[in-house]
Coordinates of C-alpha atoms in Angstrom, one line a residue:
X1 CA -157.2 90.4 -146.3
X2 CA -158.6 93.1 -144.2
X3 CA -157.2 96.0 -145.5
X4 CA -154.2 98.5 -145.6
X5 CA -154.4 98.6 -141.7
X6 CA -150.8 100.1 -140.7
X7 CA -149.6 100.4 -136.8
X8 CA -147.4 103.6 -136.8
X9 CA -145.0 104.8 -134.5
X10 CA -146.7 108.4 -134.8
X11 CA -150.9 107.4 -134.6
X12 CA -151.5 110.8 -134.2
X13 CA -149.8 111.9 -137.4
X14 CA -151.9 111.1 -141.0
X15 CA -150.8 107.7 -142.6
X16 CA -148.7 109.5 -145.7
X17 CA -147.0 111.7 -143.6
X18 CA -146.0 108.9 -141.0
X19 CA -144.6 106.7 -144.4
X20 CA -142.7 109.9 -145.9
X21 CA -140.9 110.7 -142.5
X22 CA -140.5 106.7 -142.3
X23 CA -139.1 106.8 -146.1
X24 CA -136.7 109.8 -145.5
X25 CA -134.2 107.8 -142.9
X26 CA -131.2 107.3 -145.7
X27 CA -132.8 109.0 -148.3
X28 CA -130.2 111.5 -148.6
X29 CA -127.8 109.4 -150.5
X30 CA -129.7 109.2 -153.6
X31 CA -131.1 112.5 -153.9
X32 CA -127.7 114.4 -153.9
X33 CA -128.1 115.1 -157.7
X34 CA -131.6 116.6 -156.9
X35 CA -130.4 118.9 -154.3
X36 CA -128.0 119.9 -156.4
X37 CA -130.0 120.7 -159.3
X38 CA -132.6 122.3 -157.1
X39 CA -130.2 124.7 -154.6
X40 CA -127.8 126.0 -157.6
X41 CA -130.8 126.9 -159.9
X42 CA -132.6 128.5 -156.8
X43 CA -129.6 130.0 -155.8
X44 CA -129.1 131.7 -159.8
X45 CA -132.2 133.1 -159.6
X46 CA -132.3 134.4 -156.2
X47 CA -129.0 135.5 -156.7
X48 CA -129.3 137.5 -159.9
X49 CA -132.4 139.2 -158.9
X50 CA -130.8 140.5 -155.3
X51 CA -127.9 141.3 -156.6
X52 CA -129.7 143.3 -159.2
X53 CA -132.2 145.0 -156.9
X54 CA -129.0 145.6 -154.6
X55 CA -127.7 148.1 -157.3
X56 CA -131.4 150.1 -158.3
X57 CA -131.6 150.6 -154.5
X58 CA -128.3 152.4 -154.6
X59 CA -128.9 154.0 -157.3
X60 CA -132.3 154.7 -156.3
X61 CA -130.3 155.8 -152.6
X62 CA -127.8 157.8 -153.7
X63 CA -129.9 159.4 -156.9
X64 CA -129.1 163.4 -154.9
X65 CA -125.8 163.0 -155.4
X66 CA -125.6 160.7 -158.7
X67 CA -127.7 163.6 -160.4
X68 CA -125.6 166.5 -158.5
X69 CA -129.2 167.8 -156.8
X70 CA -132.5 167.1 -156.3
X71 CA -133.7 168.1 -160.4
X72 CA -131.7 168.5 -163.1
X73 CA -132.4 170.5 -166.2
X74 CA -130.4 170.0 -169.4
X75 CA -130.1 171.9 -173.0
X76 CA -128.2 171.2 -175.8
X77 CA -126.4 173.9 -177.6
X78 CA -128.1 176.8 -175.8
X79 CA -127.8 178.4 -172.5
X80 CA -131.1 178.8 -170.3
X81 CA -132.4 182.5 -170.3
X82 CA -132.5 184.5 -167.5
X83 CA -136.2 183.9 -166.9
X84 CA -135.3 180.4 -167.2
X85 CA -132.6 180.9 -164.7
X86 CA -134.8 182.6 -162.4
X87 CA -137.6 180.7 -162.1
X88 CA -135.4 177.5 -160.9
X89 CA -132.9 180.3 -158.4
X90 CA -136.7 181.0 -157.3
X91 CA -137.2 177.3 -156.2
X92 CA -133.7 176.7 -154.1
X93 CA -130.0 176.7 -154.8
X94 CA -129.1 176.5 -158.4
X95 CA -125.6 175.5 -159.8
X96 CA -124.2 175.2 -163.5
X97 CA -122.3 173.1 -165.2
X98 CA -121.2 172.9 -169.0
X99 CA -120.1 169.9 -170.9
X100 CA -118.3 169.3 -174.2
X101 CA -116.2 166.9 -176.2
X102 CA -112.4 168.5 -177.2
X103 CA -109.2 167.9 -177.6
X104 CA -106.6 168.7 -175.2
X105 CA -103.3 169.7 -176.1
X106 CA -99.4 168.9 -174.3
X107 CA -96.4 171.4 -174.9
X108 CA -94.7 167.9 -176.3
X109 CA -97.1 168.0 -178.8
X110 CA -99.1 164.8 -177.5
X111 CA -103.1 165.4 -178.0
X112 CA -106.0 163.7 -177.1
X113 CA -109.9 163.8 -176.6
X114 CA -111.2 164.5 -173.0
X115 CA -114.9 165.3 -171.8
X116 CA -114.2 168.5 -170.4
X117 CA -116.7 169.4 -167.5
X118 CA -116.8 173.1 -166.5
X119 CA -118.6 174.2 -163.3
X120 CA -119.7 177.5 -161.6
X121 CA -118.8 178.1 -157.8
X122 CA -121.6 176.5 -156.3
X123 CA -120.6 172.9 -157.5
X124 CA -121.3 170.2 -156.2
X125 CA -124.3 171.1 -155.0
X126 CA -124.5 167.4 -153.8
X127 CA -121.7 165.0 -152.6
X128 CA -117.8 166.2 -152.4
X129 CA -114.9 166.2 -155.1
X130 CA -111.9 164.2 -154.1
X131 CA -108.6 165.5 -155.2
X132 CA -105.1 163.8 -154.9
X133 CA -103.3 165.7 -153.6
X134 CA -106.3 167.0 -151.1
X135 CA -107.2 170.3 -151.7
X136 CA -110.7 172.8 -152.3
X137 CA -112.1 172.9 -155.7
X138 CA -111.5 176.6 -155.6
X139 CA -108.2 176.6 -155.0
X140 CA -107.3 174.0 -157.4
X141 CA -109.4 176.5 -160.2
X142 CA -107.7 179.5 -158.4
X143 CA -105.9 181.5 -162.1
X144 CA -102.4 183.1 -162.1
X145 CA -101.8 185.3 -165.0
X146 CA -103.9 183.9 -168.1
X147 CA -103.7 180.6 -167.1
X148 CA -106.6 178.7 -165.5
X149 CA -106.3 175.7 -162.8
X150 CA -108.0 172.3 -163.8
X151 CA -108.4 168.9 -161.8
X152 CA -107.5 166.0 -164.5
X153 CA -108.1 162.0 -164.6
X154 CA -104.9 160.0 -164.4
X155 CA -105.9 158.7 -167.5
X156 CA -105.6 162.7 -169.4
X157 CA -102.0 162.8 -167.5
X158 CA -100.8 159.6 -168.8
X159 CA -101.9 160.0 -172.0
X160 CA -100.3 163.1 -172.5
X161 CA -97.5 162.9 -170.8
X162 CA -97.5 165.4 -168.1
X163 CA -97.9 165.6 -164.2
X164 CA -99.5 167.5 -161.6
X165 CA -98.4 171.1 -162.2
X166 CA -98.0 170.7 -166.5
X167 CA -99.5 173.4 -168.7
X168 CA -102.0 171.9 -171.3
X169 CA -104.1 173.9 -174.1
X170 CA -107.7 173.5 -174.7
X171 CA -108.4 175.6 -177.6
X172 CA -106.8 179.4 -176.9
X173 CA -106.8 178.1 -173.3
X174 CA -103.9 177.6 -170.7
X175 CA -104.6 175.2 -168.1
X176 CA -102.4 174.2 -165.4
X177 CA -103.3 170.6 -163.5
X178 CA -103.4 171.3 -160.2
X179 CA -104.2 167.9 -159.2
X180 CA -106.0 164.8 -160.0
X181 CA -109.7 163.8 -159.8
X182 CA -109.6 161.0 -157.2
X183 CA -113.8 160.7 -156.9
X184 CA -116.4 162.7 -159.5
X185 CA -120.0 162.6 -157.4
X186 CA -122.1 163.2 -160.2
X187 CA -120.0 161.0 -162.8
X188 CA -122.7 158.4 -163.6
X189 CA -125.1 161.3 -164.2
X190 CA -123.1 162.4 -167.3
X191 CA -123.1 159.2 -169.0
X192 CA -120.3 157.4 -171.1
X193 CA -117.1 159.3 -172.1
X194 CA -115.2 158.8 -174.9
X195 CA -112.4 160.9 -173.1
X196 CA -110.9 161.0 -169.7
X197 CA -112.0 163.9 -167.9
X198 CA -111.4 167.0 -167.4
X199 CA -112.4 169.4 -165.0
X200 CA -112.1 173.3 -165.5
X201 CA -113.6 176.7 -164.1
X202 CA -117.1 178.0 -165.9
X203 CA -115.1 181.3 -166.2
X204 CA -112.0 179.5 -168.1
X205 CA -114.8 178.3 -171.0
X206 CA -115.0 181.9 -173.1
X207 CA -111.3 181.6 -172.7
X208 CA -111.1 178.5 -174.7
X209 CA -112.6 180.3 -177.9
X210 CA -115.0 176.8 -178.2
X211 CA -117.7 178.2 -177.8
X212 CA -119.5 179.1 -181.5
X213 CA -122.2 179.0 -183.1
X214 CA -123.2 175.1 -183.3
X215 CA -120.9 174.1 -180.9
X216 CA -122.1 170.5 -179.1
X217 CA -122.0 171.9 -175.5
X218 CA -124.4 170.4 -173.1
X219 CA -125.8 172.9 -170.3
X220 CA -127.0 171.2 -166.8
X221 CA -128.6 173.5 -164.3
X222 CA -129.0 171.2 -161.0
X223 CA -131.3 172.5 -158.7
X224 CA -131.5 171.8 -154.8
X225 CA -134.9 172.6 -153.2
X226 CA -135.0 173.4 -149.1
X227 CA -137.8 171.2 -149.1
X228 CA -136.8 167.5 -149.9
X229 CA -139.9 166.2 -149.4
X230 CA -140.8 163.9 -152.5
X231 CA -144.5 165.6 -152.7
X232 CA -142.9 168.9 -153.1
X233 CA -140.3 167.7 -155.9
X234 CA -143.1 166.0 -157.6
X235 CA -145.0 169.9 -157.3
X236 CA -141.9 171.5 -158.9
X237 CA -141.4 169.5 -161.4
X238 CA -145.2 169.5 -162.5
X239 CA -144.6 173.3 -162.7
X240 CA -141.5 172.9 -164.7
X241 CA -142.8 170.7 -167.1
X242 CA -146.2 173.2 -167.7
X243 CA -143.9 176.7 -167.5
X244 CA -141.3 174.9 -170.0
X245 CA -142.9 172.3 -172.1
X246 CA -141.7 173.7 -175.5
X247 CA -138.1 175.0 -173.8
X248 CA -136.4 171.9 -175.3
X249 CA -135.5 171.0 -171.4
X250 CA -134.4 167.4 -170.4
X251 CA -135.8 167.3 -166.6
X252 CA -134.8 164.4 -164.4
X253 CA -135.2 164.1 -160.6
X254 CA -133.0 162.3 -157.9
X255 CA -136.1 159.6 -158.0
X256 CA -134.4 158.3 -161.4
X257 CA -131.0 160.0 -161.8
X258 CA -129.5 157.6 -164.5
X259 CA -132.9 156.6 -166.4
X260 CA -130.6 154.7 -168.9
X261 CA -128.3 152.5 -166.4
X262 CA -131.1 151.8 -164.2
X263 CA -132.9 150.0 -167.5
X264 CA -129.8 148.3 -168.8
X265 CA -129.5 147.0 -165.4
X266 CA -133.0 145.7 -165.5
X267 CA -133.1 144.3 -169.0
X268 CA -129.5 142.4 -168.0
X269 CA -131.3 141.4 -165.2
X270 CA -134.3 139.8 -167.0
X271 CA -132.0 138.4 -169.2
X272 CA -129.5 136.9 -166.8
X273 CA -132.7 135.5 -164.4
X274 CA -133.7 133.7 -167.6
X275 CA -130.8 131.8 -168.3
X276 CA -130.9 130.7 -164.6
X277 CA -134.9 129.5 -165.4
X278 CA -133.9 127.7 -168.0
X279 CA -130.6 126.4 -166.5
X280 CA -132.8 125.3 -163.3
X281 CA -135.0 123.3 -166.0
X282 CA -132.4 121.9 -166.9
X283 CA -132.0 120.8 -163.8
X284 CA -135.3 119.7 -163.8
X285 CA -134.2 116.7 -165.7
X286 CA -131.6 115.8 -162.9
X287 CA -134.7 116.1 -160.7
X288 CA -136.5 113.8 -162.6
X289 CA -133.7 111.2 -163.2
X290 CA -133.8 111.5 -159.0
X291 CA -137.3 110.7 -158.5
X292 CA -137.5 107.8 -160.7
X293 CA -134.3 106.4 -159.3
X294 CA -135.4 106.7 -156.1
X295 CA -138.8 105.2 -157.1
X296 CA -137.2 102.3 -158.6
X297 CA -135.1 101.8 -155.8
X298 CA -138.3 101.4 -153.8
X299 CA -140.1 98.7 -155.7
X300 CA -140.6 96.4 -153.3
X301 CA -141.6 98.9 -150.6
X302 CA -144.2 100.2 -153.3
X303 CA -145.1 96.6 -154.3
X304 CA -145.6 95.1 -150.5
X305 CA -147.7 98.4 -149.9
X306 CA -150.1 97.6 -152.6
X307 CA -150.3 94.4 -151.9
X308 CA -151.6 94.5 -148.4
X309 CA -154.3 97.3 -149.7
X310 CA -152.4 100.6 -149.4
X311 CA -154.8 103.2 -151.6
X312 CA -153.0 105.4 -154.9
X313 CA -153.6 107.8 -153.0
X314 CA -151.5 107.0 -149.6
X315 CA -148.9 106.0 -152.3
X316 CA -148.5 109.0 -154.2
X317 CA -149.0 111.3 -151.3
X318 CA -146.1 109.3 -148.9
X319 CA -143.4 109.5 -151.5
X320 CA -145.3 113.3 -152.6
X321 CA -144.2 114.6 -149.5
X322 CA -140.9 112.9 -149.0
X323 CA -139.7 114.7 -152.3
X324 CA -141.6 118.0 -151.2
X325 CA -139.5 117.7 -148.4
X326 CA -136.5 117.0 -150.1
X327 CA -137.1 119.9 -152.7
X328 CA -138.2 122.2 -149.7
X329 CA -134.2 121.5 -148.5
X330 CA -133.0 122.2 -151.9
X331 CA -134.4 125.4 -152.2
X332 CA -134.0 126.6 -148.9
X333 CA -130.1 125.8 -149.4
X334 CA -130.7 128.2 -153.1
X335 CA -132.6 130.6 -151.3
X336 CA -129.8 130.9 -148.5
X337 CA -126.8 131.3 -151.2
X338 CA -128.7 133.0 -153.5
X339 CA -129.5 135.9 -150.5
X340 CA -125.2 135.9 -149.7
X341 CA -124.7 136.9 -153.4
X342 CA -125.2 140.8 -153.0
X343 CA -123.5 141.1 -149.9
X344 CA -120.1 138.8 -150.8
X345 CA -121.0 141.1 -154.5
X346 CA -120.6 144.2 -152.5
X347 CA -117.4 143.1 -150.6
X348 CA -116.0 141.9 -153.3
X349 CA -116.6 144.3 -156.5
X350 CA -117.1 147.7 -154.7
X351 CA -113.7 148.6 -155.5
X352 CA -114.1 147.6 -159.2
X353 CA -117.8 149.3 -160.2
X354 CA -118.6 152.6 -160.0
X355 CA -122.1 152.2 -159.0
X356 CA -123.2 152.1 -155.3
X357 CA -124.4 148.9 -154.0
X358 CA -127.1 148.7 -151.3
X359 CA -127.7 144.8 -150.2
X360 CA -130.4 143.7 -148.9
X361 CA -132.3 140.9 -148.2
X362 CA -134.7 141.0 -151.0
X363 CA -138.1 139.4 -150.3
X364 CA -139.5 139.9 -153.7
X365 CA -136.3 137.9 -155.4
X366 CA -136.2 135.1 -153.1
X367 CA -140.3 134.9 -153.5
X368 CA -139.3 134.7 -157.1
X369 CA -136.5 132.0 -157.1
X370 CA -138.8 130.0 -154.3
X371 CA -141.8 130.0 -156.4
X372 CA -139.7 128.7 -159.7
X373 CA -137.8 126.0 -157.7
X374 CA -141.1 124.7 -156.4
X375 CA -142.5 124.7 -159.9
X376 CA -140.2 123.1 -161.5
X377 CA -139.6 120.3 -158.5
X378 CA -143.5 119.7 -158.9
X379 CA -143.6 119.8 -163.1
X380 CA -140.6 117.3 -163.1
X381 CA -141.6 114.9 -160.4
X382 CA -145.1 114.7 -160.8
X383 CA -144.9 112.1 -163.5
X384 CA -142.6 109.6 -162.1
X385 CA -145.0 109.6 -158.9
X386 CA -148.2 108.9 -160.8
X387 CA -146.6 106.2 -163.0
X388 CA -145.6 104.1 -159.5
X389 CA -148.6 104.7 -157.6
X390 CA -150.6 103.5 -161.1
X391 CA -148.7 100.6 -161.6
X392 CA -149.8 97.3 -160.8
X393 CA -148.7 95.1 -158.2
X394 CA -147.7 92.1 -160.5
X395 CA -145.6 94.8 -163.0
X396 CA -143.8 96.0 -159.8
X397 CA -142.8 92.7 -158.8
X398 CA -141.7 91.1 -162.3
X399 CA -140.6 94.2 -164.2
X400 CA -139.7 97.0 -163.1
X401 CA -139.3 99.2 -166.5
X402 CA -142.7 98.3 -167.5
X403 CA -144.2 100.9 -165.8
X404 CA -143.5 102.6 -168.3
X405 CA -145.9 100.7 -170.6
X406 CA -148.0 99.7 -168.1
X407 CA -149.5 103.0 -166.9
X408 CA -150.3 106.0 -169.0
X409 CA -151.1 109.0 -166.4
X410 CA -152.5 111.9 -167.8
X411 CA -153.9 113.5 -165.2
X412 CA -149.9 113.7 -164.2
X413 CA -149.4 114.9 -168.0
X414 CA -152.0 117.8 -167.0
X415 CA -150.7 119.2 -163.8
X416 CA -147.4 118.8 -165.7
X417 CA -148.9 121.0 -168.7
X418 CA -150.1 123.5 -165.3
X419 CA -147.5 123.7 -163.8
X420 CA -145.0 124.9 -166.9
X421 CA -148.4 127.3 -168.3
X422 CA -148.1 128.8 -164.0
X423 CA -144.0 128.9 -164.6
X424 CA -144.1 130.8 -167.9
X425 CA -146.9 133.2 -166.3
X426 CA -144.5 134.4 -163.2
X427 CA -141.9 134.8 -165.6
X428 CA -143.9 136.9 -167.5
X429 CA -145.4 138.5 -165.2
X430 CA -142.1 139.3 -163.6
X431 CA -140.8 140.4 -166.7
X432 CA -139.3 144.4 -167.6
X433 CA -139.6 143.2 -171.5
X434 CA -143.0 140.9 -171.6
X435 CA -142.3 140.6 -175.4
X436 CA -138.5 139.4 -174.7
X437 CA -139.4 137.2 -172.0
X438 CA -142.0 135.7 -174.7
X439 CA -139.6 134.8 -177.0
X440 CA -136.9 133.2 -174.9
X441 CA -139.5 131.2 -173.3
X442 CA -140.8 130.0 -176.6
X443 CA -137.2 129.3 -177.9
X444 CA -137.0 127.5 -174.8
X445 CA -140.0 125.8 -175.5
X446 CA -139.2 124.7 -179.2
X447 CA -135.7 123.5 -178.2
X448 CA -137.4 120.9 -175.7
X449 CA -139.6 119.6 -177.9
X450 CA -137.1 119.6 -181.2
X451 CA -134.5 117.5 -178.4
X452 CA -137.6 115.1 -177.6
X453 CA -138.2 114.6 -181.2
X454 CA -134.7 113.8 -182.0
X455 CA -134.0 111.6 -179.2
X456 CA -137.2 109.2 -180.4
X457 CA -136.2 109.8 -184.1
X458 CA -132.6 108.4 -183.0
X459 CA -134.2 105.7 -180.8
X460 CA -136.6 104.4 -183.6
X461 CA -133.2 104.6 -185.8
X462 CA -131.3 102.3 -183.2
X463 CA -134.4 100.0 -183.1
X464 CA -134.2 99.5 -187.1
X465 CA -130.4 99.2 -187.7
X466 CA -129.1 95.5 -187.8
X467 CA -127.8 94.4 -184.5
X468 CA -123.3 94.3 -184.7
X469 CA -122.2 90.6 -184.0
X470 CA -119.3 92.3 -181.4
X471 CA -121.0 91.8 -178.1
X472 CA -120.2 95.3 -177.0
X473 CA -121.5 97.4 -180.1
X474 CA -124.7 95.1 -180.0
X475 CA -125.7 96.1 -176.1
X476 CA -124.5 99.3 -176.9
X477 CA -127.3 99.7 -179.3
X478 CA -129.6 98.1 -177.4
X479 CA -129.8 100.4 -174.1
X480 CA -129.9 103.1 -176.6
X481 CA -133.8 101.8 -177.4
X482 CA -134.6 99.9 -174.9
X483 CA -137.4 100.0 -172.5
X484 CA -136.4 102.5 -169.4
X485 CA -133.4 104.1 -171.2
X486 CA -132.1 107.4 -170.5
X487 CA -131.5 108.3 -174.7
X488 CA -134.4 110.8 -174.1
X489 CA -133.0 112.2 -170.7
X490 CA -129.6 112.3 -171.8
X491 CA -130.5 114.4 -175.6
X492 CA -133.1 117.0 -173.6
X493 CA -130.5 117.8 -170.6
X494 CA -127.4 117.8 -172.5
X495 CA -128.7 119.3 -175.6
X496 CA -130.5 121.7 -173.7
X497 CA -127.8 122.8 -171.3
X498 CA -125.4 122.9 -174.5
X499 CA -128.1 125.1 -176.7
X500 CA -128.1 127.5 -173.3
X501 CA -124.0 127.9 -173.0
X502 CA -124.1 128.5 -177.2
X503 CA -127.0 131.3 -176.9
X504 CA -125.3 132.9 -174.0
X505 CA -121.6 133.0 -176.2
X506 CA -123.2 134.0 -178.7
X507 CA -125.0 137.0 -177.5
X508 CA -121.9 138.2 -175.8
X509 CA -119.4 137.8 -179.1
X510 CA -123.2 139.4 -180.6
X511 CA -122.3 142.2 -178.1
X512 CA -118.3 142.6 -178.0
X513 CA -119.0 142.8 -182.0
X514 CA -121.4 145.5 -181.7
X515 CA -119.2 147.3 -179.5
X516 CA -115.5 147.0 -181.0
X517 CA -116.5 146.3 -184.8
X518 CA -117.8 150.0 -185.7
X519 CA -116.2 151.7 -183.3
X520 CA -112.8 151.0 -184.5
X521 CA -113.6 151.0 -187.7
X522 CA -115.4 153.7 -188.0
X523 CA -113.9 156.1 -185.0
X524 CA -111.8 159.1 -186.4
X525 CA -108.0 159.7 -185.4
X526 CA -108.5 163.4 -184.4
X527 CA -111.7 165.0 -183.0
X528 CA -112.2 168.9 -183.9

């Protein structure tokens, strides 16, 4: 025999590359499971991380009219003092607004909590106020006698009973609803009510006789600067900060106008792009079912190739490339689906959230879902490759689950053990909370090698218990420990996809709990 000598159809092409184009004619059909696996995990994690970054950059966007001005300085049960006041009315335009938690009073007798918001002439410095019915802020504030105008949520009317034009009492206040709040520009800004809203003049707030000694009124002074530039902002603010560091201020600028949302929507984010890594390692296992179906399919392909002198190396880098190939198709299919998410989001939710959405295509989050579907394609084929390119010709022809025994790769087991130490670095790396990210992918860790364990403790079990004499219980056993069978595939993927759907309903029941246990416990029946 002269050698592995082959006459190709593409001679200027290298040999592997000639054989995996050559292999890939019909290869489609049996690696539908691995596309699958590969494209939806892709697409979760591209997905979740656009979609996210879609929402920061609109918050991030609109942060001028989310925060009601360019800065915004808060106090808590005091009022600035007129040097206060005049230092910011020395930087640009300045506007005020109070809030506080009361109740709100019908002339049926009907009461209930509202967030009451009252605002000075000026607002919004930022944005607009819709009413329904359309009309100016000041003429829906505009007083008749010793009543005041106010602008209500729908939820305040129904709750209370009364329409556009009622009377209502807040504290030795009369306030007549002149109309209803349709759109509130600065609403995120204020955080989570426990009330509907409601909107009054700042003159209309001595009226209410609230106003005491210890009363929990929040004070916001937004300020607008005539220079937006961000260097100049930055300037202010470094000036604020010196001239009032022991003023008990809360300062936040446009740059981050809802510091809180914008790290729950990061830490969801995390969260969520980790149950998509482990749900596309999950998938991993399809992948590797794929591979070594495929493989075997190909024995005598494999076998003739060796035979007539074809080098380990042509071998595992012909069928190398076919599956990169292969996986390259997956994730560009994930990648695709997973860059449609924010914009079918927008077009679908923008009605229901009240947070502006900006969609983009996001190179960093497709760079991300990318890099992890290549990963985990590479950690979960890598082993089925270097066990048929190591096995001998005369095991490939007589047997061909005794590969298995046959060839021990580690050097596969190494770039295996690389490739997941590389996938757990991005993902920390990538991480808001390195320390959370730490311990789901050390839970994640334990679970796969717990599942491993089990499945041989149950396969040395089948091996030991005495064979049934019914001929379908007895084979039954058997494929459970024989050599090639699936017992470990089938306990990691299943119990692993089943321990991800369990920790996911259980943080959320963990989270509902949280939410509606104390709170209606604990909440009182009337608010002074």
């Amino acid at each position: 025999m002269s050698g592995f000598a082959p006459e190709p159809a593409h001679p200027r092409l290298p040999a592997a590359l000639r054989f995996a184009l050559r292999e890939l004619r019909g290869a489609g059909r049996g690696f539908g499971v691995f596309l699958a696996c590969l494209a939806l995990g892709v697409m979760a994690v591209a997905g979740i991380g656009s979609f996210a970054r879609a929402l920061t950059d609109g918050l991030q966007r609109e942060g001028r009219v989310i925060l009601g001005g360019d800065a915004s300085f808060d106090l808590v049960q005091r009022e600035a003092t007129a040097d206060e006041v005049a230092f910011l009315a020395g930087k640009g335009e300045v506007s005020r607004v109070a809030f506080l938690r009361v109740m709100a009073r019908a002339a049926s007798g009907e009461a209930t909590l509202v967030e009451m918001k009252a605002v000075d002439g000026a607002y919004p410095l930022a944005g607009a106020v819709e009413l329904a019915p359309p009309l100016p802020l000041a003429q829906a504030f505009a007083r008749q006698g010793d009543a005041f105008g106010a602008v209500a949520d729908e939820m305040l009317l129904s709750r209370l009973k009364v329409q556009v034009g009622d009377t209502i009492r807040v504290g030795d206040a009369r306030l007549v609803i002149r109309a209803t709040l349709a759109s509130e520009p600065d609403k995120l800004s204020s955080g989570v009510g426990f009330g509907a809203r409601l909107l009054v003049p700042l003159d209309a707030l001595p009226a209410t006789g609230l106003i005491q000694p210890g009363s929990l009124v929040r004070w916001s002074y937004r300020l607008t600067l005539p220079d937006t530039a961000p260097e100049h902002l930055s300037a202010v603010m470094d000036e604020a900060h010196a001239r009032f560091a022991d003023a008990g201020f809360r300062m936040r600028t446009r740059e981050r106008a809802t510091p809180q949302l914008e790290d729950n929507v990061g830490r969801i984010s995390q969260f969520l792009t980790l149950v998509a890594l482990t749900a596309l390692l999950v998938g991993g296992v399809g992948v590797a079912n794929a591979v070594s179906s495929h493989l075997a399919a190909k024995t005598e392909v494999i076998a003739t190739l060796k035979a007539v002198g074809a080098p380990r190396r042509i071998l595992f880098a012909t069928y190398g490339i076919e599956i990169a190939l292969i996986a390259t198709l997956g994730i560009a299919i994930g990648l695709a689906a997973g860059a449609a998410v924010p914009f079918l989001g927008t077009w679908a939710l923008k009605s229901l959230i009240p947070f502006p959405l900006a969609p983009r295509l996001d190179g960093a989050s497709l760079g991300l879902a990318a890099a992890y579907g290549a990963l985990v394609a590479f950690a979960f084929s890598v082993w089925p490759l270097a066990v048929a390119q190591r096995t001998p010709v005369s095991t490939l022809f007589r047997d061909r689950f005794g590969a298995a025994r046959a060839a021990r790769p580690w050097g596969a087991v190494l770039l295996m053990a690389m490739a997941g130490l590389v996938l757990a670095g991005v993902a920390l790396a990538t991480a808001a909370d390195m320390r959370a990210a730490a311990i789901f992918l050390g839970a994640a860790l334990a679970v796969l090698v717990l599942l491993r364990l089990v499945a041989l403790g149950l396969t040395a079990l089948a091996r030991r218990l005495p064979r049934p004499r019914a001929m379908a219980p007895r084979l039954a056993l058997a494929n459970v420990h024989r050599p090639g069978a699936l017992t470990a595939t089938v306990m990691v993927s299943l119990g692993l996809g089943l321990s991800l759907m369990v920790a996911v309903a259980l943080v959320d029941r963990s989270l509902t709990a949280e939410l509606n246990g104390p709170l209606s416990e604990d909440a009182p029946s009337f608010f002074f």
